[in-house]
């Protein structure tokens, strides 16, 4: 069975194919572990080594990597740098996407200062807020501008991603403005359902509250046992 | 079919049963929408009204709520307050869990100041950091203590949840200390795999970087079309 999979990998190399949503969801995880291997100076890795690190079965790993054109060679393993570059490309890391932070409150400011954008090749080009105390501030080179300028700014610059860290109540209005100005993707930290506002937009929602509740639920369930 | 489900709901009321992980994952979402209804002063809601709001099928909603003892009455709808209370209980909102923030950097400080803990009934009792500039500060009533005190603090106080917002490099050591001091649940913002460190702990991981990458992937895929 595993033998057969390896053969398939060879066969499908250099072929771009359909990548299932389940695999896509795992790609950032591969990206993260591969980056770690690169940092450690590892050049080659076998599916069983990756398996031990990533707590996934070797067979699952081979199947996943096969999905987008396998790069494994039997008895030789994967070329870490090649795999990393390929997955980075697939994830759009080299696209040079630009983002704005909408809402420079505590969370917005924490995100600006986080190295995550840089590491993922996303360029934060501005932040926006309504608070006069924040407007004009510069955080890690990013200027906080008045929310009143946001439509104009998005028309003059290419803005690929809007990071929404503003209060829930203001979200709908701002998203309407951004959509009109051509913004298509939202990284949504408000618990607003954006599909109601712009059904065509691409949204990735981070529900911090939901995540915390899932944790308490699991803690409580364990205590009941 | 729907008729039958409604009857089942009546039958299973007041019975506590097995709740599937898929339903558990959706509970915080129900909690959020029900809280909204309460704020709006809505007393009763039908599965079809909830369906329109939550972008889920009415049949799915009835099935979910049925899982933990249905509360619906045909032609009458759900009692919003009862449902909210019941789901809050299930989620452990009233348990009065206490949490500490480990790492009072930008993200840790943003979380302390976020109302999310209070809203979910989790009490943040302390924060810890290694930075002398942070130690001694008070953020929204929460004192930042020296990381050196963390083991002692956890032994003297009940700490249900540790929120990990510290650098990846320091995570393993700190988690070992916390586990020894009896902490069992982690809300993990570092990209460290905690199961390697303490296989028995309860972990909920927030992978901000992964979420950002999934968004760029989807943006890129849409552009390719």
CSV table of C-alpha atoms in Angstrom, one decimal:
chain,number,residue,atom,x,y,z
A,1,UNK,CA,0.0,0.0,0.0
A,2,UNK,CA,2.7,2.4,1.0
A,3,UNK,CA,4.8,1.2,-1.8
A,4,UNK,CA,2.0,2.0,-4.3
A,5,UNK,CA,1.7,5.5,-2.9
A,6,UNK,CA,5.3,6.2,-3.5
A,7,UNK,CA,5.0,5.1,-7.1
A,8,UNK,CA,2.1,7.4,-7.5
A,9,UNK,CA,4.1,10.3,-6.1
A,10,UNK,CA,6.7,9.8,-8.8
A,11,UNK,CA,4.1,9.5,-11.5
A,12,UNK,CA,2.3,12.7,-10.7
A,13,UNK,CA,5.4,14.9,-10.1
A,14,UNK,CA,5.3,18.2,-12.0
A,15,UNK,CA,1.5,17.9,-12.4
A,16,UNK,CA,-0.7,20.6,-10.9
A,17,UNK,CA,-3.9,19.0,-9.7
A,18,UNK,CA,-6.9,19.7,-7.6
A,19,UNK,CA,-6.0,20.2,-3.9
A,20,UNK,CA,-8.8,19.3,-1.5
A,21,UNK,CA,-9.9,21.8,1.2
A,22,UNK,CA,-8.7,19.3,3.9
A,23,UNK,CA,-5.2,19.3,2.4
A,24,UNK,CA,-5.2,23.1,2.1
A,25,UNK,CA,-6.1,23.4,5.7
A,26,UNK,CA,-3.0,21.4,6.5
A,27,UNK,CA,-0.6,23.3,4.2
A,28,UNK,CA,0.2,26.1,6.7
A,29,UNK,CA,1.2,23.4,9.2
A,30,UNK,CA,3.6,21.8,6.7
A,31,UNK,CA,4.9,25.3,5.9
A,32,UNK,CA,5.6,25.8,9.6
A,33,UNK,CA,7.4,22.5,10.2
A,34,UNK,CA,9.4,22.8,7.0
A,35,UNK,CA,10.6,26.3,8.0
A,36,UNK,CA,11.7,24.8,11.3
A,37,UNK,CA,13.7,22.1,9.4
A,38,UNK,CA,15.3,24.8,7.2
A,39,UNK,CA,16.3,26.8,10.3
A,40,UNK,CA,17.9,23.6,11.8
A,41,UNK,CA,19.9,23.2,8.5
A,42,UNK,CA,18.1,19.9,7.5
A,43,UNK,CA,18.3,19.3,3.8
A,44,UNK,CA,16.3,16.1,3.4
A,45,UNK,CA,13.5,14.6,5.3
A,46,UNK,CA,11.6,11.3,5.0
A,47,UNK,CA,7.9,11.0,5.4
A,48,UNK,CA,8.5,9.0,8.6
A,49,UNK,CA,10.7,11.7,10.1
A,50,UNK,CA,8.0,14.3,9.3
A,51,UNK,CA,5.4,11.9,10.7
A,52,UNK,CA,7.2,11.8,14.1
A,53,UNK,CA,7.5,15.6,14.3
A,54,UNK,CA,4.0,16.5,13.0
A,55,UNK,CA,2.0,13.7,14.8
A,56,UNK,CA,0.5,12.6,11.5
A,57,UNK,CA,0.9,9.2,9.9
A,58,UNK,CA,3.6,8.9,7.2
A,59,UNK,CA,1.0,7.6,4.8
A,60,UNK,CA,-1.1,10.7,5.3
A,61,UNK,CA,1.9,12.9,4.7
A,62,UNK,CA,2.8,11.1,1.5
A,63,UNK,CA,-0.8,11.4,0.4
A,64,UNK,CA,-1.0,15.1,1.1
A,65,UNK,CA,2.3,16.0,-0.6
A,66,UNK,CA,1.3,13.8,-3.5
A,67,UNK,CA,-1.8,16.0,-4.0
A,68,UNK,CA,0.0,18.9,-5.4
A,69,UNK,CA,2.7,17.0,-7.3
A,70,UNK,CA,4.8,14.7,-5.2
A,71,UNK,CA,8.5,15.6,-4.6
A,72,UNK,CA,9.5,12.5,-2.7
A,73,UNK,CA,12.1,10.1,-3.9
A,74,UNK,CA,12.1,6.6,-2.5
A,75,UNK,CA,14.9,5.9,0.0
A,76,UNK,CA,16.0,9.6,-0.3
A,77,UNK,CA,13.2,11.6,1.2
A,78,UNK,CA,11.9,15.0,0.4
A,79,UNK,CA,14.1,18.0,-0.5
A,80,UNK,CA,13.2,20.3,2.3
A,81,UNK,CA,14.0,23.6,0.5
A,82,UNK,CA,12.1,22.6,-2.6
A,83,UNK,CA,9.1,21.4,-0.7
A,84,UNK,CA,9.1,24.7,1.4
A,85,UNK,CA,9.4,26.8,-1.8
A,86,UNK,CA,6.6,24.9,-3.5
A,87,UNK,CA,4.3,25.1,-0.5
A,88,UNK,CA,5.1,28.8,0.0
A,89,UNK,CA,4.1,29.4,-3.7
A,90,UNK,CA,0.9,27.4,-3.3
A,91,UNK,CA,0.0,29.4,-0.2
A,92,UNK,CA,0.7,32.7,-2.0
A,93,UNK,CA,3.6,33.7,0.3
A,94,UNK,CA,5.6,35.2,-2.5
A,95,UNK,CA,2.6,37.1,-3.9
A,96,UNK,CA,3.5,40.2,-1.9
A,97,UNK,CA,0.0,40.8,-0.7
A,98,UNK,CA,-0.6,44.1,1.1
A,99,UNK,CA,-2.8,44.5,4.1
A,100,UNK,CA,-4.4,47.2,6.2
A,101,UNK,CA,-5.3,47.0,9.9
A,102,UNK,CA,-8.8,48.3,10.5
A,103,UNK,CA,-9.0,49.2,14.2
A,104,UNK,CA,-5.8,50.1,16.0
A,105,UNK,CA,-7.0,49.1,19.4
A,106,UNK,CA,-5.1,46.7,21.7
A,107,UNK,CA,-5.5,43.7,19.4
A,108,UNK,CA,-4.9,45.6,16.2
A,109,UNK,CA,-1.7,47.1,17.6
A,110,UNK,CA,-0.6,43.7,18.9
A,111,UNK,CA,-1.0,42.2,15.4
A,112,UNK,CA,0.9,45.1,13.8
A,113,UNK,CA,3.9,44.4,16.1
A,114,UNK,CA,3.7,40.6,15.5
A,115,UNK,CA,6.3,39.3,13.0
A,116,UNK,CA,3.6,37.0,11.5
A,117,UNK,CA,2.8,39.2,8.5
A,118,UNK,CA,6.4,39.6,7.6
A,119,UNK,CA,7.0,35.9,7.9
A,120,UNK,CA,4.1,35.1,5.6
A,121,UNK,CA,5.1,37.7,3.1
A,122,UNK,CA,2.2,40.1,3.8
A,123,UNK,CA,3.1,43.8,3.8
A,124,UNK,CA,1.1,45.9,6.3
A,125,UNK,CA,0.9,49.3,4.6
A,126,UNK,CA,-1.4,51.2,7.0
A,127,UNK,CA,-3.7,51.1,10.0
A,128,UNK,CA,-6.9,53.0,10.6
A,129,UNK,CA,-8.7,54.1,13.7
A,130,UNK,CA,-11.3,56.6,14.9
A,131,UNK,CA,-9.5,57.5,18.1
A,132,UNK,CA,-7.7,60.9,17.8
A,133,UNK,CA,-5.1,59.6,20.4
A,134,UNK,CA,-4.1,56.8,18.0
A,135,UNK,CA,-4.2,58.7,14.7
A,136,UNK,CA,-0.8,59.8,13.6
A,137,UNK,CA,1.0,57.3,15.7
A,138,UNK,CA,3.6,55.1,14.1
A,139,UNK,CA,3.8,51.4,15.1
A,140,UNK,CA,6.7,49.4,13.7
A,141,UNK,CA,6.8,51.7,10.8
A,142,UNK,CA,3.0,51.6,10.2
A,143,UNK,CA,1.2,54.9,10.4
A,144,UNK,CA,-2.3,55.0,12.1
A,145,UNK,CA,-4.6,57.0,9.9
A,146,UNK,CA,-8.0,58.4,10.4
A,147,UNK,CA,-10.9,56.1,9.5
A,148,UNK,CA,-12.3,58.9,7.4
A,149,UNK,CA,-9.4,58.4,4.9
A,150,UNK,CA,-9.9,54.7,4.5
A,151,UNK,CA,-12.0,54.8,1.2
A,152,UNK,CA,-9.6,57.2,-0.4
A,153,UNK,CA,-6.5,55.2,0.7
A,154,UNK,CA,-7.9,52.0,-0.7
A,155,UNK,CA,-8.6,53.7,-4.0
A,156,UNK,CA,-5.1,55.0,-4.3
A,157,UNK,CA,-3.3,51.9,-3.1
A,158,UNK,CA,-3.7,48.2,-3.8
A,159,UNK,CA,-5.1,46.7,-0.6
A,160,UNK,CA,-5.5,42.9,-0.9
A,161,UNK,CA,-6.4,42.1,2.7
A,162,UNK,CA,-8.2,44.1,5.4
A,163,UNK,CA,-7.6,42.9,9.0
A,164,UNK,CA,-10.8,43.7,11.0
A,165,UNK,CA,-10.0,44.4,14.6
A,166,UNK,CA,-12.7,47.0,15.1
A,167,UNK,CA,-15.8,46.9,17.3
A,168,UNK,CA,-18.6,44.7,16.0
A,169,UNK,CA,-21.0,47.6,15.7
A,170,UNK,CA,-18.9,49.5,13.2
A,171,UNK,CA,-18.0,46.5,11.1
A,172,UNK,CA,-20.9,46.4,8.6
A,173,UNK,CA,-20.4,50.1,7.5
A,174,UNK,CA,-16.6,49.8,7.2
A,175,UNK,CA,-16.8,46.5,5.2
A,176,UNK,CA,-19.3,48.1,2.8
A,177,UNK,CA,-16.9,51.0,2.2
A,178,UNK,CA,-14.0,48.7,1.7
A,179,UNK,CA,-15.9,46.4,-0.7
A,180,UNK,CA,-16.8,49.4,-2.8
A,181,UNK,CA,-13.1,50.4,-2.8
A,182,UNK,CA,-12.2,47.0,-4.2
A,183,UNK,CA,-11.0,45.1,-1.1
A,184,UNK,CA,-11.7,41.4,-1.6
A,185,UNK,CA,-10.2,39.5,1.4
A,186,UNK,CA,-10.9,40.0,5.1
A,187,UNK,CA,-9.1,38.5,8.1
A,188,UNK,CA,-12.0,38.9,10.5
A,189,UNK,CA,-11.4,39.2,14.3
A,190,UNK,CA,-14.9,40.7,14.9
A,191,UNK,CA,-17.7,38.1,15.4
A,192,UNK,CA,-19.7,39.7,12.5
A,193,UNK,CA,-20.9,37.5,9.7
A,194,UNK,CA,-19.4,39.2,6.7
A,195,UNK,CA,-21.2,37.1,4.1
A,196,UNK,CA,-24.3,39.0,4.9
A,197,UNK,CA,-22.6,42.3,4.0
A,198,UNK,CA,-20.6,41.2,0.9
A,199,UNK,CA,-21.4,37.7,-0.3
A,200,UNK,CA,-18.5,37.7,-2.8
A,201,UNK,CA,-15.7,38.4,-0.3
A,202,UNK,CA,-13.1,36.0,0.9
A,203,UNK,CA,-13.2,35.7,4.7
A,204,UNK,CA,-11.1,33.9,7.3
A,205,UNK,CA,-12.6,34.4,10.7
A,206,UNK,CA,-10.7,34.1,14.0
A,207,UNK,CA,-13.2,33.5,16.8
A,208,UNK,CA,-11.2,34.0,19.9
A,209,UNK,CA,-14.2,33.8,22.2
A,210,UNK,CA,-15.4,30.5,20.6
A,211,UNK,CA,-11.9,29.0,21.0
A,212,UNK,CA,-11.8,30.0,24.7
A,213,UNK,CA,-15.3,28.5,25.3
A,214,UNK,CA,-14.3,25.2,23.6
A,215,UNK,CA,-11.4,25.0,26.0
A,216,UNK,CA,-13.7,25.6,29.1
A,217,UNK,CA,-16.1,23.0,27.7
A,218,UNK,CA,-13.3,20.4,27.4
A,219,UNK,CA,-12.0,21.3,30.9
A,220,UNK,CA,-15.5,20.9,32.3
A,221,UNK,CA,-16.1,17.6,30.5
A,222,UNK,CA,-12.9,16.2,31.8
A,223,UNK,CA,-13.8,17.2,35.4
A,224,UNK,CA,-17.1,15.4,35.1
A,225,UNK,CA,-15.4,12.2,34.3
B,1,UNK,CA,-38.9,14.0,8.6
B,2,UNK,CA,-38.9,17.4,10.3
B,3,UNK,CA,-42.1,16.4,12.0
B,4,UNK,CA,-40.4,13.4,13.4
B,5,UNK,CA,-37.4,15.4,14.7
B,6,UNK,CA,-39.7,17.7,16.6
B,7,UNK,CA,-41.3,14.8,18.3
B,8,UNK,CA,-37.9,13.5,19.2
B,9,UNK,CA,-37.0,16.8,20.7
B,10,UNK,CA,-40.0,16.6,23.1
B,11,UNK,CA,-39.1,13.0,24.0
B,12,UNK,CA,-35.5,13.7,24.8
B,13,UNK,CA,-36.0,16.8,26.9
B,14,UNK,CA,-34.4,16.7,30.3
B,15,UNK,CA,-32.2,13.9,29.2
B,16,UNK,CA,-28.4,14.5,29.2
B,17,UNK,CA,-26.8,12.6,26.4
B,18,UNK,CA,-23.6,12.2,24.5
B,19,UNK,CA,-22.8,15.4,22.6
B,20,UNK,CA,-20.7,14.8,19.4
B,21,UNK,CA,-17.5,16.8,18.9
B,22,UNK,CA,-19.1,18.4,15.8
B,23,UNK,CA,-21.9,19.8,17.9
B,24,UNK,CA,-19.6,20.9,20.6
B,25,UNK,CA,-17.7,22.9,18.0
B,26,UNK,CA,-20.9,24.7,17.1
B,27,UNK,CA,-22.0,25.4,20.7
B,28,UNK,CA,-20.0,28.7,21.1
B,29,UNK,CA,-21.6,29.9,17.9
B,30,UNK,CA,-25.1,29.2,19.4
B,31,UNK,CA,-24.0,30.9,22.6
B,32,UNK,CA,-23.0,34.0,20.6
B,33,UNK,CA,-26.2,34.3,18.6
B,34,UNK,CA,-28.4,33.6,21.6
B,35,UNK,CA,-26.6,36.3,23.6
B,36,UNK,CA,-27.4,38.7,20.7
B,37,UNK,CA,-31.1,37.7,20.8
B,38,UNK,CA,-31.1,38.4,24.6
B,39,UNK,CA,-29.6,41.8,24.1
B,40,UNK,CA,-32.3,42.6,21.5
B,41,UNK,CA,-34.9,41.5,24.0
B,42,UNK,CA,-36.1,38.5,22.0
B,43,UNK,CA,-37.8,35.9,24.2
B,44,UNK,CA,-38.6,33.2,21.8
B,45,UNK,CA,-37.0,32.1,18.5
B,46,UNK,CA,-38.0,29.4,16.0
B,47,UNK,CA,-35.5,27.1,14.4
B,48,UNK,CA,-36.2,28.8,11.0
B,49,UNK,CA,-35.5,32.3,12.5
B,50,UNK,CA,-32.2,31.0,14.0
B,51,UNK,CA,-31.5,29.3,10.6
B,52,UNK,CA,-31.7,32.7,8.7
B,53,UNK,CA,-29.5,34.4,11.2
B,54,UNK,CA,-26.9,31.7,11.6
B,55,UNK,CA,-26.7,30.5,8.0
B,56,UNK,CA,-27.4,27.0,9.0
B,57,UNK,CA,-30.4,24.8,8.0
B,58,UNK,CA,-33.3,24.7,10.4
B,59,UNK,CA,-33.1,21.0,10.4
B,60,UNK,CA,-29.4,21.1,11.5
B,61,UNK,CA,-30.3,23.5,14.3
B,62,UNK,CA,-33.1,21.2,15.6
B,63,UNK,CA,-30.8,18.2,15.4
B,64,UNK,CA,-28.0,20.1,17.3
B,65,UNK,CA,-30.2,21.4,20.0
B,66,UNK,CA,-31.8,18.0,20.3
B,67,UNK,CA,-28.4,16.5,21.1
B,68,UNK,CA,-28.3,17.9,24.6
B,69,UNK,CA,-31.9,17.6,25.4
B,70,UNK,CA,-34.2,19.6,23.1
B,71,UNK,CA,-36.0,22.6,24.5
B,72,UNK,CA,-38.2,23.4,21.4
B,73,UNK,CA,-41.9,23.3,21.4
B,74,UNK,CA,-43.7,23.0,18.1
B,75,UNK,CA,-45.3,26.2,16.8
B,76,UNK,CA,-43.8,28.0,19.8
B,77,UNK,CA,-40.1,28.0,19.3
B,78,UNK,CA,-37.2,27.9,21.7
B,79,UNK,CA,-37.1,29.9,25.0
B,80,UNK,CA,-34.1,32.0,24.3
B,81,UNK,CA,-33.1,32.6,28.0
B,82,UNK,CA,-33.5,28.9,28.9
B,83,UNK,CA,-31.5,27.8,25.8
B,84,UNK,CA,-28.8,30.4,26.6
B,85,UNK,CA,-28.5,29.3,30.2
B,86,UNK,CA,-28.4,25.6,29.3
B,87,UNK,CA,-25.7,26.1,26.7
B,88,UNK,CA,-23.7,28.4,29.0
B,89,UNK,CA,-23.8,25.6,31.6
B,90,UNK,CA,-22.7,23.0,29.0
B,91,UNK,CA,-19.9,25.3,28.0
B,92,UNK,CA,-18.8,25.7,31.6
B,93,UNK,CA,-19.4,29.5,31.6
B,94,UNK,CA,-20.7,29.5,35.1
B,95,UNK,CA,-17.8,27.4,36.5
B,96,UNK,CA,-15.8,30.4,37.4
B,97,UNK,CA,-12.6,29.2,35.9
B,98,UNK,CA,-9.5,31.2,36.6
B,99,UNK,CA,-6.7,31.9,34.1
B,100,UNK,CA,-3.2,33.3,34.0
B,101,UNK,CA,-1.6,35.1,31.0
B,102,UNK,CA,1.9,33.7,30.5
B,103,UNK,CA,3.8,36.3,28.5
B,104,UNK,CA,2.6,40.0,28.8
B,105,UNK,CA,3.9,41.1,25.4
B,106,UNK,CA,1.7,42.9,22.9
B,107,UNK,CA,-0.6,39.9,22.3
B,108,UNK,CA,-0.8,39.0,26.0
B,109,UNK,CA,-1.6,42.6,27.0
B,110,UNK,CA,-4.2,42.8,24.2
B,111,UNK,CA,-5.9,39.7,25.5
B,112,UNK,CA,-5.9,40.9,29.1
B,113,UNK,CA,-7.7,44.1,28.0
B,114,UNK,CA,-10.2,42.2,25.9
B,115,UNK,CA,-13.6,41.7,27.4
B,116,UNK,CA,-13.8,38.1,26.1
B,117,UNK,CA,-12.7,36.5,29.4
B,118,UNK,CA,-15.2,38.3,31.4
B,119,UNK,CA,-18.0,37.6,28.9
B,120,UNK,CA,-17.1,33.9,29.0
B,121,UNK,CA,-17.0,33.8,32.8
B,122,UNK,CA,-13.2,33.3,33.0
B,123,UNK,CA,-11.4,35.3,35.7
B,124,UNK,CA,-7.9,36.4,34.8
B,125,UNK,CA,-6.0,36.4,38.1
B,126,UNK,CA,-2.4,37.2,37.1
B,127,UNK,CA,0.0,37.7,34.2
B,128,UNK,CA,3.7,36.7,34.1
B,129,UNK,CA,6.6,38.0,32.1
B,130,UNK,CA,10.4,38.1,32.2
B,131,UNK,CA,10.7,41.7,31.1
B,132,UNK,CA,11.5,44.0,34.1
B,133,UNK,CA,9.7,46.8,32.3
B,134,UNK,CA,6.5,44.8,32.4
B,135,UNK,CA,6.8,43.3,35.9
B,136,UNK,CA,4.8,45.2,38.4
B,137,UNK,CA,2.5,46.9,35.9
B,138,UNK,CA,-1.2,46.6,36.4
B,139,UNK,CA,-3.4,46.1,33.3
B,140,UNK,CA,-7.1,46.3,33.8
B,141,UNK,CA,-6.6,45.3,37.4
B,142,UNK,CA,-4.3,42.4,36.5
B,143,UNK,CA,-0.8,42.5,38.0
B,144,UNK,CA,2.2,41.4,35.8
B,145,UNK,CA,4.4,39.3,38.0
B,146,UNK,CA,7.9,37.9,37.4
B,147,UNK,CA,8.1,34.6,35.6
B,148,UNK,CA,10.2,33.4,38.5
B,149,UNK,CA,7.1,33.4,40.7
B,150,UNK,CA,4.9,31.4,38.4
B,151,UNK,CA,5.4,27.9,40.0
B,152,UNK,CA,4.8,29.3,43.5
B,153,UNK,CA,1.8,31.3,42.4
B,154,UNK,CA,0.2,28.2,40.8
B,155,UNK,CA,0.7,26.2,43.9
B,156,UNK,CA,-0.9,28.8,46.1
B,157,UNK,CA,-3.8,29.6,43.8
B,158,UNK,CA,-6.2,27.6,41.7
B,159,UNK,CA,-5.2,28.1,38.1
B,160,UNK,CA,-7.5,26.3,35.7
B,161,UNK,CA,-6.2,27.8,32.4
B,162,UNK,CA,-2.8,29.1,31.3
B,163,UNK,CA,-2.9,31.4,28.3
B,164,UNK,CA,0.4,31.0,26.5
B,165,UNK,CA,1.5,34.2,24.7
B,166,UNK,CA,5.2,33.8,25.2
B,167,UNK,CA,8.0,33.1,22.7
B,168,UNK,CA,8.1,29.7,21.2
B,169,UNK,CA,11.6,29.0,22.6
B,170,UNK,CA,10.5,29.4,26.3
B,171,UNK,CA,7.2,27.4,26.0
B,172,UNK,CA,8.4,23.9,26.7
B,173,UNK,CA,10.1,24.8,30.0
B,174,UNK,CA,7.2,26.9,31.2
B,175,UNK,CA,4.7,24.2,30.4
B,176,UNK,CA,6.7,21.6,32.3
B,177,UNK,CA,6.7,24.0,35.3
B,178,UNK,CA,3.0,24.6,35.0
B,179,UNK,CA,2.1,21.0,34.6
B,180,UNK,CA,4.0,20.1,37.7
B,181,UNK,CA,2.1,22.9,39.6
B,182,UNK,CA,-1.2,21.3,38.5
B,183,UNK,CA,-2.3,23.4,35.5
B,184,UNK,CA,-4.3,21.2,33.2
B,185,UNK,CA,-5.7,23.4,30.4
B,186,UNK,CA,-3.8,25.6,28.0
B,187,UNK,CA,-5.0,28.2,25.5
B,188,UNK,CA,-2.0,28.1,23.2
B,189,UNK,CA,-1.0,31.0,21.0
B,190,UNK,CA,2.5,29.8,20.5
B,191,UNK,CA,2.9,27.3,17.6
B,192,UNK,CA,4.5,24.7,19.9
B,193,UNK,CA,3.0,21.3,20.0
B,194,UNK,CA,2.1,20.9,23.7
B,195,UNK,CA,1.2,17.2,23.5
B,196,UNK,CA,4.9,16.5,23.2
B,197,UNK,CA,5.5,18.1,26.6
B,198,UNK,CA,2.5,17.0,28.6
B,199,UNK,CA,0.4,14.3,26.8
B,200,UNK,CA,-2.4,14.6,29.4
B,201,UNK,CA,-3.1,18.3,29.1
B,202,UNK,CA,-6.1,19.9,27.5
B,203,UNK,CA,-5.0,22.3,24.7
B,204,UNK,CA,-6.8,24.6,22.4
B,205,UNK,CA,-4.4,26.2,20.0
B,206,UNK,CA,-5.0,29.4,18.1
B,207,UNK,CA,-2.7,29.4,15.0
B,208,UNK,CA,-2.9,33.0,13.8
B,209,UNK,CA,-0.1,32.5,11.2
B,210,UNK,CA,-1.9,29.4,9.7
B,211,UNK,CA,-5.2,31.4,9.5
B,212,UNK,CA,-3.4,34.2,7.7
B,213,UNK,CA,-1.9,31.8,5.2
B,214,UNK,CA,-5.2,30.1,4.5
B,215,UNK,CA,-6.6,33.5,3.6
B,216,UNK,CA,-3.7,34.3,1.2
B,217,UNK,CA,-4.1,30.8,-0.3
B,218,UNK,CA,-7.8,31.4,-1.0
B,219,UNK,CA,-7.1,34.9,-2.3
B,220,UNK,CA,-4.5,33.5,-4.7
B,221,UNK,CA,-6.7,30.7,-5.8
B,222,UNK,CA,-9.5,33.1,-6.6
B,223,UNK,CA,-7.1,35.2,-8.7
B,224,UNK,CA,-6.0,32.2,-10.7
B,225,UNK,CA,-9.6,31.5,-11.8
